[in-house]
């Protein structure tokens, strides 16, 4: 019996005893509580072993419980004081109580507030995606008596149902398990009721799902002898009878489907587990303040964080906001974690991506499930009903009937997991991971053959893999034939400009660019090289891209069939794509140009920031030398948008392609050193913010419009450090140092590489953060790291800290 099962049995044996959190942030001795700005969170395992996260956001006065199960459900409410300001809540108990009865799982915990009166409202029970959007739109800050929060997709569905004939409407609402439209409409808002006795007062908030299959329940209980409670409309008021002391109990119930958690011994390989054990042993003999003790605690926290994200069904991207499958996050994490994972985990990641491929071979970026799936189905249903009535008006009876029949199927299958295929980078990442696993000599040929032949999902995995490679061959064919900017892989158009369809997927992420550097200069050539390695690996295990597989859906007639037959054509494509970075994206600035542009950027900053960064530039001399870097993207006419950025860390990590010839070693070494130096050159010339880490972008050399965009949308801008970029850089440099005996071009630069690695590592360690992303503020003339408001506390690719620690330990660092 594994440790998780034992822990769950212990919970069930003593259901009234609070279980301590698995993790908590901020943690004494590991985190600076001031940097969290009133935010605190706890992670638990419920009675089914599923992750439950509860957070108290003191800045916003918002309490949210995430149920990271198969529904990605959440229950949230706001807390305000008598003047309507966010009320800081505190934990009222050391843990939480978990029970399970049939399909129903419950969690119960206590909260308190040191205020005379407390007002609770904006109860929102449903999908965490809805909670996320609710907060993004700042609706939680509205007065409690403001208009109710509604989802436009659900409103359109209700309007569409109302338009149907009575007979059709009855049939369609029956598919939602309702007798009429009023029942469906009533399910769109939570119902608040109360009950009271001499010793107990309770409010019950009930939210059924739109299809009536599941129910979320939030109960708030208090002692009326200590707290006077009033229910008014959709809000509650609590007043302490003896001053500023209010305590209450929160109980949450769900009937949502559970996941099957994985344990560390199912995730990590023996070498890493031995490393973890040795770290724990060293920490046990050290004092609590000793670095060995802190390191052991930190490693254990990261391992537990990964376990919270891992189940037999999926790897979740992050908690609390992304407790679902994300293709990009999973694939990049798998690449970084291969040295510490069991081989089964890479296999699992590849199989997950292949299972969710589109008919065209696209990798799913994100799954929509539970309430989010219902939301997307509602939008599709409304469109089909519109099509039905348009066909009726045009007397196209067959089309009208077909549209209505499809609409009924959408309602029937409303809970079906839906896939989002609107990103580009993950299409190019899957071949890289697949090639590394298929080329791994530690995995037997028999196991590889069995994996590729597996048709559990209705089609052999080999056919799915070839379909994905065929998509890659189509995406890269035009540039391979004629290497001009207009043939690079483009982002799709949107209403204004171009959609950011790679990892910097915020509005400002690529500064309005059309051709992303990471997609075109890094992932595209890496994917083509991976394709070459896959062909070699297939031949080595007695499997080929034979006519039967190559003539399958989405493969026949694509450039893939030529590449499989003609290695010369594939090599030519690789060579041309390998030059894309140098041909299109390099920005070179003289010392004078560096000073001019940095001066202009500082002039546009608020005075306090301008003065601070001017002092940094003067003391570091960062503007006294020339600068070159890869632009973040090209605009629509193929000109570089001069935003310096951390994306070259991906190339540092992935390594120079195996097809690069010996003659390019010296040039490749210079390119690598150029990218490393950008990371350690002080911001606002380079990327390094002392005591914080490398800024994910530096817009000092870009047009002024980019400054404004990043100011409005800082998610991927100069005020943010991303954990994934830090780890890609650290792993990349560590791998290069480890390979120096076989790399004569880089060997003379060992001291510089070690110094750069240590500079970045030290800055991040002093920030105190090892999460998805973090930011900084200027306070009292100095830079102070702070938690990024919507950042994940536990994020899949940020747990690659574990791979970094393992790699550095092997270097003696």
Short mmCIF file of N, CA and C in Angstrom, two decimals, residues 602-759:
data_model
loop_
_atom_site.label_atom_id
_atom_site.label_comp_id
_atom_site.label_asym_id
_atom_site.label_seq_id
_atom_site.Cartn_x
_atom_site.Cartn_y
_atom_site.Cartn_z
N UNK A 602 13.79 55.47 -20.48
CA UNK A 602 13.77 55.96 -19.11
C UNK A 602 12.97 57.27 -19.01
N UNK A 603 13.08 58.09 -20.03
CA UNK A 603 12.37 59.37 -20.01
C UNK A 603 10.86 59.19 -19.96
N UNK A 604 10.38 58.05 -20.46
CA UNK A 604 8.93 57.79 -20.47
C UNK A 604 8.43 57.16 -19.18
N UNK A 605 9.34 56.84 -18.24
CA UNK A 605 8.95 56.20 -16.99
C UNK A 605 8.57 57.25 -15.95
N UNK A 606 7.79 56.86 -14.94
CA UNK A 606 7.55 57.76 -13.80
C UNK A 606 8.90 58.15 -13.17
N UNK A 607 8.94 59.31 -12.55
CA UNK A 607 10.22 59.87 -12.11
C UNK A 607 10.98 58.96 -11.16
N UNK A 608 10.29 58.32 -10.22
CA UNK A 608 10.99 57.48 -9.26
C UNK A 608 11.65 56.29 -9.96
N UNK A 609 10.92 55.68 -10.89
CA UNK A 609 11.49 54.55 -11.64
C UNK A 609 12.63 55.03 -12.53
N UNK A 610 12.45 56.18 -13.16
CA UNK A 610 13.50 56.71 -14.04
C UNK A 610 14.79 56.94 -13.26
N UNK A 611 14.66 57.52 -12.09
CA UNK A 611 15.85 57.79 -11.28
C UNK A 611 16.53 56.49 -10.85
N UNK A 612 15.71 55.51 -10.44
CA UNK A 612 16.30 54.24 -9.99
C UNK A 612 17.07 53.57 -11.11
N UNK A 613 16.43 53.42 -12.28
CA UNK A 613 17.09 52.69 -13.36
C UNK A 613 18.26 53.48 -13.94
N UNK A 614 18.18 54.80 -13.89
CA UNK A 614 19.33 55.61 -14.34
C UNK A 614 20.54 55.34 -13.44
N UNK A 615 20.29 55.19 -12.14
CA UNK A 615 21.40 54.86 -11.23
C UNK A 615 21.97 53.48 -11.53
N UNK A 616 21.08 52.51 -11.85
CA UNK A 616 21.55 51.17 -12.18
C UNK A 616 22.44 51.21 -13.43
N UNK A 617 22.01 51.95 -14.45
CA UNK A 617 22.79 52.04 -15.68
C UNK A 617 24.13 52.70 -15.42
N UNK A 618 24.12 53.79 -14.63
CA UNK A 618 25.36 54.51 -14.37
C UNK A 618 26.35 53.67 -13.57
N UNK A 619 25.84 52.96 -12.56
CA UNK A 619 26.75 52.19 -11.70
C UNK A 619 27.26 50.92 -12.37
N UNK A 620 26.45 50.33 -13.25
CA UNK A 620 26.85 49.07 -13.89
C UNK A 620 27.59 49.27 -15.20
N UNK A 621 27.40 50.45 -15.81
CA UNK A 621 27.99 50.67 -17.12
C UNK A 621 27.41 49.78 -18.19
N UNK A 622 26.19 49.33 -17.98
CA UNK A 622 25.58 48.36 -18.90
C UNK A 622 25.37 48.91 -20.29
N UNK A 623 25.36 50.26 -20.44
CA UNK A 623 25.10 50.87 -21.74
C UNK A 623 26.37 51.25 -22.49
N UNK A 624 27.52 50.79 -22.03
CA UNK A 624 28.79 51.21 -22.64
C UNK A 624 29.26 50.30 -23.76
N UNK A 625 28.56 49.22 -23.98
CA UNK A 625 28.99 48.26 -25.00
C UNK A 625 27.86 48.07 -26.01
N UNK A 626 28.21 47.51 -27.14
CA UNK A 626 27.19 47.19 -28.14
C UNK A 626 26.30 46.07 -27.62
N UNK A 627 25.21 45.83 -28.33
CA UNK A 627 24.24 44.82 -27.89
C UNK A 627 23.65 44.13 -29.11
N UNK A 628 23.53 42.82 -29.04
CA UNK A 628 22.79 42.10 -30.07
C UNK A 628 21.90 41.07 -29.39
N UNK A 629 20.74 40.84 -29.99
CA UNK A 629 19.78 39.89 -29.43
C UNK A 629 18.79 39.49 -30.52
N UNK A 630 18.02 38.47 -30.24
CA UNK A 630 16.98 38.02 -31.17
C UNK A 630 15.68 38.75 -30.84
N UNK A 631 15.12 39.43 -31.82
CA UNK A 631 13.86 40.15 -31.62
C UNK A 631 12.75 39.18 -31.28
N UNK A 632 11.79 39.66 -30.52
CA UNK A 632 10.70 38.80 -30.05
C UNK A 632 9.83 38.30 -31.20
N UNK A 633 9.76 39.09 -32.27
CA UNK A 633 8.90 38.74 -33.41
C UNK A 633 9.21 39.67 -34.57
N UNK A 634 8.68 39.33 -35.74
CA UNK A 634 8.68 40.22 -36.89
C UNK A 634 7.28 40.78 -37.07
N UNK A 635 7.19 41.99 -37.56
CA UNK A 635 5.88 42.56 -37.83
C UNK A 635 5.32 42.00 -39.13
N UNK A 636 4.21 42.54 -39.58
CA UNK A 636 3.51 41.95 -40.73
C UNK A 636 4.29 42.09 -42.03
N UNK A 637 5.27 43.00 -42.08
CA UNK A 637 6.07 43.14 -43.30
C UNK A 637 7.44 42.49 -43.14
N UNK A 638 7.66 41.80 -42.01
CA UNK A 638 8.90 41.05 -41.84
C UNK A 638 10.02 41.81 -41.18
N UNK A 639 9.72 42.96 -40.56
CA UNK A 639 10.76 43.73 -39.85
C UNK A 639 10.78 43.33 -38.39
N UNK A 640 11.98 43.25 -37.78
CA UNK A 640 12.07 42.86 -36.37
C UNK A 640 11.43 43.88 -35.44
N UNK A 641 10.70 43.38 -34.45
CA UNK A 641 10.19 44.22 -33.35
C UNK A 641 11.20 44.07 -32.22
N UNK A 642 11.92 45.13 -31.93
CA UNK A 642 13.14 45.04 -31.12
C UNK A 642 12.87 44.95 -29.63
N UNK A 643 12.18 43.92 -29.22
CA UNK A 643 11.97 43.62 -27.80
C UNK A 643 12.94 42.50 -27.43
N UNK A 644 13.90 42.81 -26.56
CA UNK A 644 14.79 41.76 -26.06
C UNK A 644 13.98 40.85 -25.15
N UNK A 645 14.36 39.56 -25.09
CA UNK A 645 13.48 38.62 -24.42
C UNK A 645 14.22 37.38 -23.97
N UNK A 646 13.54 36.56 -23.17
CA UNK A 646 14.15 35.35 -22.61
C UNK A 646 13.98 34.12 -23.48
N UNK A 647 13.32 34.22 -24.62
CA UNK A 647 13.04 33.02 -25.42
C UNK A 647 14.27 32.25 -25.87
N UNK A 648 15.43 32.91 -26.08
CA UNK A 648 16.61 32.11 -26.42
C UNK A 648 16.98 31.06 -25.36
N UNK A 649 16.44 31.16 -24.16
CA UNK A 649 16.68 30.13 -23.15
C UNK A 649 16.19 28.77 -23.63
N UNK A 650 15.14 28.76 -24.44
CA UNK A 650 14.63 27.50 -24.98
C UNK A 650 15.67 26.82 -25.85
N UNK A 651 16.34 27.62 -26.69
CA UNK A 651 17.39 27.05 -27.54
C UNK A 651 18.59 26.62 -26.72
N UNK A 652 18.92 27.38 -25.68
CA UNK A 652 20.01 26.97 -24.79
C UNK A 652 19.72 25.59 -24.21
N UNK A 653 18.46 25.39 -23.81
CA UNK A 653 18.09 24.12 -23.20
C UNK A 653 18.04 22.99 -24.23
N UNK A 654 17.38 23.22 -25.36
CA UNK A 654 17.20 22.15 -26.34
C UNK A 654 18.52 21.76 -26.99
N UNK A 655 19.45 22.70 -27.08
CA UNK A 655 20.75 22.38 -27.65
C UNK A 655 20.81 22.63 -29.13
N UNK A 656 22.02 22.78 -29.62
CA UNK A 656 22.24 22.95 -31.05
C UNK A 656 21.88 21.65 -31.74
N UNK A 657 21.14 21.75 -32.83
CA UNK A 657 20.61 20.56 -33.49
C UNK A 657 21.69 19.57 -33.90
N UNK A 658 21.33 18.32 -33.92
CA UNK A 658 22.30 17.27 -34.22
C UNK A 658 22.78 17.34 -35.66
N UNK A 659 22.01 18.04 -36.51
CA UNK A 659 22.42 18.11 -37.91
C UNK A 659 23.35 19.27 -38.19
N UNK A 660 23.68 20.09 -37.16
CA UNK A 660 24.62 21.19 -37.37
C UNK A 660 26.01 20.62 -37.65
N UNK A 661 26.67 21.16 -38.64
CA UNK A 661 27.98 20.63 -39.03
C UNK A 661 29.08 21.19 -38.16
N UNK A 662 30.25 20.55 -38.20
CA UNK A 662 31.37 20.95 -37.35
C UNK A 662 31.80 22.38 -37.67
N UNK A 663 31.66 22.79 -38.94
CA UNK A 663 32.09 24.12 -39.32
C UNK A 663 31.30 25.22 -38.62
N UNK A 664 30.13 24.91 -38.11
CA UNK A 664 29.31 25.93 -37.46
C UNK A 664 29.56 26.00 -35.96
N UNK A 665 30.42 25.16 -35.41
CA UNK A 665 30.61 25.13 -33.97
C UNK A 665 31.02 26.48 -33.40
N UNK A 666 31.99 27.13 -34.05
CA UNK A 666 32.49 28.40 -33.54
C UNK A 666 31.40 29.47 -33.58
N UNK A 667 30.65 29.52 -34.69
CA UNK A 667 29.56 30.51 -34.80
C UNK A 667 28.46 30.20 -33.81
N UNK A 668 28.16 28.92 -33.63
CA UNK A 668 27.12 28.53 -32.68
C UNK A 668 27.53 28.90 -31.26
N UNK A 669 28.83 28.75 -30.94
CA UNK A 669 29.30 29.12 -29.61
C UNK A 669 29.13 30.62 -29.38
N UNK A 670 29.42 31.43 -30.38
CA UNK A 670 29.25 32.88 -30.24
C UNK A 670 27.78 33.24 -30.05
N UNK A 671 26.92 32.54 -30.79
CA UNK A 671 25.48 32.77 -30.64
C UNK A 671 25.03 32.44 -29.21
N UNK A 672 25.53 31.31 -28.70
CA UNK A 672 25.15 30.90 -27.35
C UNK A 672 25.62 31.92 -26.32
N UNK A 673 26.85 32.39 -26.46
CA UNK A 673 27.38 33.38 -25.51
C UNK A 673 26.62 34.70 -25.61
N UNK A 674 26.21 35.07 -26.82
CA UNK A 674 25.38 36.27 -26.98
C UNK A 674 24.10 36.16 -26.16
N UNK A 675 23.46 35.00 -26.24
CA UNK A 675 22.20 34.81 -25.53
C UNK A 675 22.41 34.76 -24.02
N UNK A 676 23.48 34.10 -23.58
CA UNK A 676 23.77 34.02 -22.14
C UNK A 676 24.06 35.42 -21.59
N UNK A 677 24.82 36.21 -22.30
CA UNK A 677 25.20 37.54 -21.82
C UNK A 677 23.99 38.45 -21.68
N UNK A 678 22.99 38.28 -22.54
CA UNK A 678 21.78 39.10 -22.40
C UNK A 678 21.10 38.85 -21.06
N UNK A 679 21.13 37.60 -20.59
CA UNK A 679 20.47 37.25 -19.34
C UNK A 679 21.14 37.89 -18.12
N UNK A 680 22.43 38.14 -18.18
CA UNK A 680 23.13 38.67 -17.01
C UNK A 680 23.47 40.15 -17.15
N UNK A 681 23.19 40.73 -18.29
CA UNK A 681 23.41 42.18 -18.44
C UNK A 681 22.30 42.91 -17.68
N UNK A 682 22.64 43.89 -16.87
CA UNK A 682 21.62 44.53 -16.03
C UNK A 682 20.52 45.21 -16.84
N UNK A 683 19.31 45.03 -16.38
CA UNK A 683 18.16 45.76 -16.91
C UNK A 683 18.31 47.22 -16.48
N UNK A 684 17.97 48.20 -17.32
CA UNK A 684 17.14 48.13 -18.53
C UNK A 684 17.90 48.02 -19.85
N UNK A 685 19.17 47.57 -19.81
CA UNK A 685 19.88 47.28 -21.06
C UNK A 685 19.72 45.81 -21.41
N UNK A 686 20.04 44.94 -20.45
CA UNK A 686 19.80 43.52 -20.63
C UNK A 686 18.52 43.10 -19.94
N UNK A 687 18.54 41.92 -19.32
CA UNK A 687 17.32 41.38 -18.72
C UNK A 687 17.38 41.24 -17.21
N UNK A 688 18.57 41.23 -16.60
CA UNK A 688 18.68 40.85 -15.19
C UNK A 688 18.29 41.99 -14.25
N UNK A 689 17.26 41.71 -13.44
CA UNK A 689 16.85 42.63 -12.38
C UNK A 689 17.41 42.06 -11.08
N UNK A 690 18.31 42.78 -10.46
CA UNK A 690 18.99 42.27 -9.28
C UNK A 690 18.01 41.93 -8.17
N UNK A 691 18.16 40.76 -7.59
CA UNK A 691 17.28 40.34 -6.50
C UNK A 691 15.91 39.89 -6.94
N UNK A 692 15.69 39.81 -8.23
CA UNK A 692 14.38 39.39 -8.76
C UNK A 692 14.55 38.27 -9.78
N UNK A 693 15.41 38.50 -10.80
CA UNK A 693 15.62 37.51 -11.85
C UNK A 693 15.58 38.17 -13.21
N UNK A 694 15.67 37.39 -14.29
CA UNK A 694 15.63 37.96 -15.65
C UNK A 694 14.22 38.34 -16.07
N UNK A 695 14.03 39.61 -16.40
CA UNK A 695 12.74 40.05 -16.91
C UNK A 695 12.42 39.30 -18.19
N UNK A 696 11.17 38.93 -18.34
CA UNK A 696 10.81 38.11 -19.50
C UNK A 696 10.87 38.88 -20.81
N UNK A 697 10.91 40.21 -20.73
CA UNK A 697 11.05 41.04 -21.92
C UNK A 697 11.65 42.38 -21.51
N UNK A 698 12.33 43.02 -22.45
CA UNK A 698 12.85 44.37 -22.26
C UNK A 698 12.47 45.17 -23.49
N UNK A 699 11.57 46.13 -23.30
CA UNK A 699 11.05 46.90 -24.44
C UNK A 699 11.81 48.20 -24.67
N UNK A 700 12.98 48.38 -24.03
CA UNK A 700 13.70 49.64 -24.15
C UNK A 700 14.09 49.97 -25.58
N UNK A 701 14.27 48.96 -26.42
CA UNK A 701 14.75 49.18 -27.78
C UNK A 701 13.63 49.11 -28.81
N UNK A 702 12.41 48.97 -28.32
CA UNK A 702 11.24 48.82 -29.19
C UNK A 702 10.55 50.16 -29.40
N UNK A 703 9.67 50.25 -30.39
CA UNK A 703 8.89 51.47 -30.57
C UNK A 703 8.03 51.78 -29.35
N UNK A 704 7.65 53.04 -29.21
CA UNK A 704 6.91 53.49 -28.02
C UNK A 704 5.57 52.77 -27.86
N UNK A 705 4.96 52.32 -28.96
CA UNK A 705 3.67 51.63 -28.81
C UNK A 705 3.83 50.38 -27.96
N UNK A 706 4.99 49.71 -28.06
CA UNK A 706 5.22 48.50 -27.26
C UNK A 706 5.31 48.85 -25.78
N UNK A 707 5.86 50.00 -25.44
CA UNK A 707 5.92 50.42 -24.03
C UNK A 707 4.52 50.49 -23.45
N UNK A 708 3.62 51.12 -24.23
CA UNK A 708 2.25 51.30 -23.75
C UNK A 708 1.54 49.96 -23.63
N UNK A 709 1.75 49.07 -24.59
CA UNK A 709 1.10 47.76 -24.54
C UNK A 709 1.53 46.98 -23.30
N UNK A 710 2.82 46.94 -23.04
CA UNK A 710 3.30 46.18 -21.88
C UNK A 710 2.89 46.85 -20.57
N UNK A 711 2.74 48.16 -20.57
CA UNK A 711 2.26 48.85 -19.35
C UNK A 711 0.82 48.44 -19.05
N UNK A 712 0.00 48.31 -20.10
CA UNK A 712 -1.40 47.94 -19.90
C UNK A 712 -1.56 46.45 -19.62
N UNK A 713 -0.70 45.64 -20.22
CA UNK A 713 -0.82 44.19 -20.13
C UNK A 713 0.56 43.62 -19.77
N UNK A 714 0.91 43.61 -18.47
CA UNK A 714 2.29 43.30 -18.07
C UNK A 714 2.61 41.81 -17.98
N UNK A 715 1.67 40.93 -18.32
CA UNK A 715 1.79 39.50 -18.05
C UNK A 715 3.08 38.89 -18.62
N UNK A 716 3.51 39.35 -19.78
CA UNK A 716 4.74 38.86 -20.40
C UNK A 716 5.72 40.00 -20.65
N UNK A 717 5.69 40.99 -19.79
CA UNK A 717 6.47 42.19 -20.03
C UNK A 717 7.65 42.38 -19.10
N UNK A 718 8.22 43.58 -19.09
CA UNK A 718 9.43 43.86 -18.32
C UNK A 718 9.26 43.80 -16.81
N UNK A 719 8.02 43.80 -16.32
CA UNK A 719 7.81 43.79 -14.87
C UNK A 719 7.62 42.38 -14.31
N UNK A 720 7.89 41.37 -15.12
CA UNK A 720 7.57 39.99 -14.72
C UNK A 720 8.75 39.06 -15.00
N UNK A 721 8.99 38.13 -14.07
CA UNK A 721 9.93 37.04 -14.26
C UNK A 721 9.13 35.75 -14.32
N UNK A 722 9.39 34.93 -15.33
CA UNK A 722 8.69 33.65 -15.48
C UNK A 722 9.58 32.50 -15.03
N UNK A 723 9.04 31.65 -14.16
CA UNK A 723 9.80 30.52 -13.66
C UNK A 723 10.25 29.58 -14.75
N UNK A 724 9.43 29.37 -15.77
CA UNK A 724 9.81 28.45 -16.86
C UNK A 724 11.04 28.96 -17.59
N UNK A 725 11.13 30.28 -17.81
CA UNK A 725 12.27 30.85 -18.52
C UNK A 725 13.55 30.75 -17.69
N UNK A 726 13.42 30.98 -16.39
CA UNK A 726 14.56 30.82 -15.49
C UNK A 726 15.09 29.40 -15.57
N UNK A 727 14.20 28.42 -15.49
CA UNK A 727 14.63 27.02 -15.47
C UNK A 727 15.17 26.56 -16.81
N UNK A 728 14.60 27.04 -17.90
CA UNK A 728 15.17 26.72 -19.21
C UNK A 728 16.60 27.25 -19.32
N UNK A 729 16.81 28.47 -18.82
CA UNK A 729 18.16 29.04 -18.86
C UNK A 729 19.12 28.24 -17.99
N UNK A 730 18.72 27.97 -16.74
CA UNK A 730 19.61 27.26 -15.83
C UNK A 730 19.92 25.86 -16.33
N UNK A 731 18.90 25.15 -16.81
CA UNK A 731 19.14 23.81 -17.35
C UNK A 731 20.01 23.86 -18.60
N UNK A 732 19.75 24.85 -19.45
CA UNK A 732 20.53 24.97 -20.67
C UNK A 732 22.00 25.21 -20.40
N UNK A 733 22.28 26.16 -19.52
CA UNK A 733 23.68 26.46 -19.20
C UNK A 733 24.32 25.29 -18.46
N UNK A 734 23.59 24.68 -17.53
CA UNK A 734 24.13 23.52 -16.80
C UNK A 734 24.47 22.39 -17.76
N UNK A 735 23.60 22.14 -18.73
CA UNK A 735 23.87 21.08 -19.70
C UNK A 735 25.10 21.41 -20.55
N UNK A 736 25.27 22.69 -20.90
CA UNK A 736 26.44 23.08 -21.69
C UNK A 736 27.72 22.92 -20.87
N UNK A 737 27.66 23.27 -19.60
CA UNK A 737 28.84 23.09 -18.75
C UNK A 737 29.19 21.60 -18.63
N UNK A 738 28.16 20.77 -18.45
CA UNK A 738 28.39 19.33 -18.34
C UNK A 738 28.99 18.77 -19.62
N UNK A 739 28.69 19.37 -20.76
CA UNK A 739 29.18 18.87 -22.04
C UNK A 739 30.46 19.51 -22.52
N UNK A 740 31.08 20.37 -21.71
CA UNK A 740 32.29 21.08 -22.15
C UNK A 740 33.43 20.16 -22.58
N UNK A 741 33.62 19.00 -21.93
CA UNK A 741 34.71 18.13 -22.40
C UNK A 741 34.55 17.70 -23.85
N UNK A 742 33.32 17.72 -24.37
CA UNK A 742 33.08 17.33 -25.76
C UNK A 742 32.83 18.53 -26.66
N UNK A 743 33.08 19.75 -26.15
CA UNK A 743 32.74 20.96 -26.89
C UNK A 743 33.91 21.93 -26.85
N UNK A 744 34.90 21.75 -27.72
CA UNK A 744 36.10 22.60 -27.66
C UNK A 744 35.83 24.07 -27.93
N UNK A 745 34.76 24.38 -28.67
CA UNK A 745 34.48 25.78 -28.95
C UNK A 745 34.02 26.53 -27.70
N UNK A 746 33.34 25.83 -26.79
CA UNK A 746 32.84 26.48 -25.58
C UNK A 746 33.76 26.32 -24.38
N UNK A 747 34.63 25.35 -24.42
CA UNK A 747 35.46 25.03 -23.26
C UNK A 747 36.20 26.24 -22.68
N UNK A 748 36.75 27.16 -23.50
CA UNK A 748 37.45 28.31 -22.92
C UNK A 748 36.54 29.26 -22.13
N UNK A 749 35.22 29.07 -22.26
CA UNK A 749 34.28 30.00 -21.64
C UNK A 749 33.60 29.40 -20.41
N UNK A 750 34.18 28.36 -19.83
CA UNK A 750 33.56 27.70 -18.69
C UNK A 750 33.32 28.66 -17.53
N UNK A 751 34.31 29.48 -17.21
CA UNK A 751 34.16 30.40 -16.08
C UNK A 751 33.02 31.37 -16.32
N UNK A 752 32.89 31.86 -17.56
CA UNK A 752 31.81 32.79 -17.87
C UNK A 752 30.45 32.10 -17.75
N UNK A 753 30.36 30.87 -18.23
CA UNK A 753 29.09 30.15 -18.15
C UNK A 753 28.72 29.88 -16.69
N UNK A 754 29.68 29.43 -15.90
CA UNK A 754 29.39 29.19 -14.48
C UNK A 754 29.00 30.48 -13.77
N UNK A 755 29.68 31.55 -14.11
CA UNK A 755 29.35 32.83 -13.48
C UNK A 755 27.95 33.30 -13.83
N UNK A 756 27.57 33.14 -15.11
CA UNK A 756 26.23 33.55 -15.54
C UNK A 756 25.17 32.72 -14.86
N UNK A 757 25.40 31.42 -14.79
CA UNK A 757 24.44 30.54 -14.12
C UNK A 757 24.26 30.97 -12.68
N UNK A 758 25.35 31.25 -12.01
CA UNK A 758 25.26 31.61 -10.60
C UNK A 758 24.60 32.97 -10.40
N UNK A 759 24.84 33.92 -11.32
CA UNK A 759 24.21 35.24 -11.21
C UNK A 759 22.69 35.14 -11.29
#
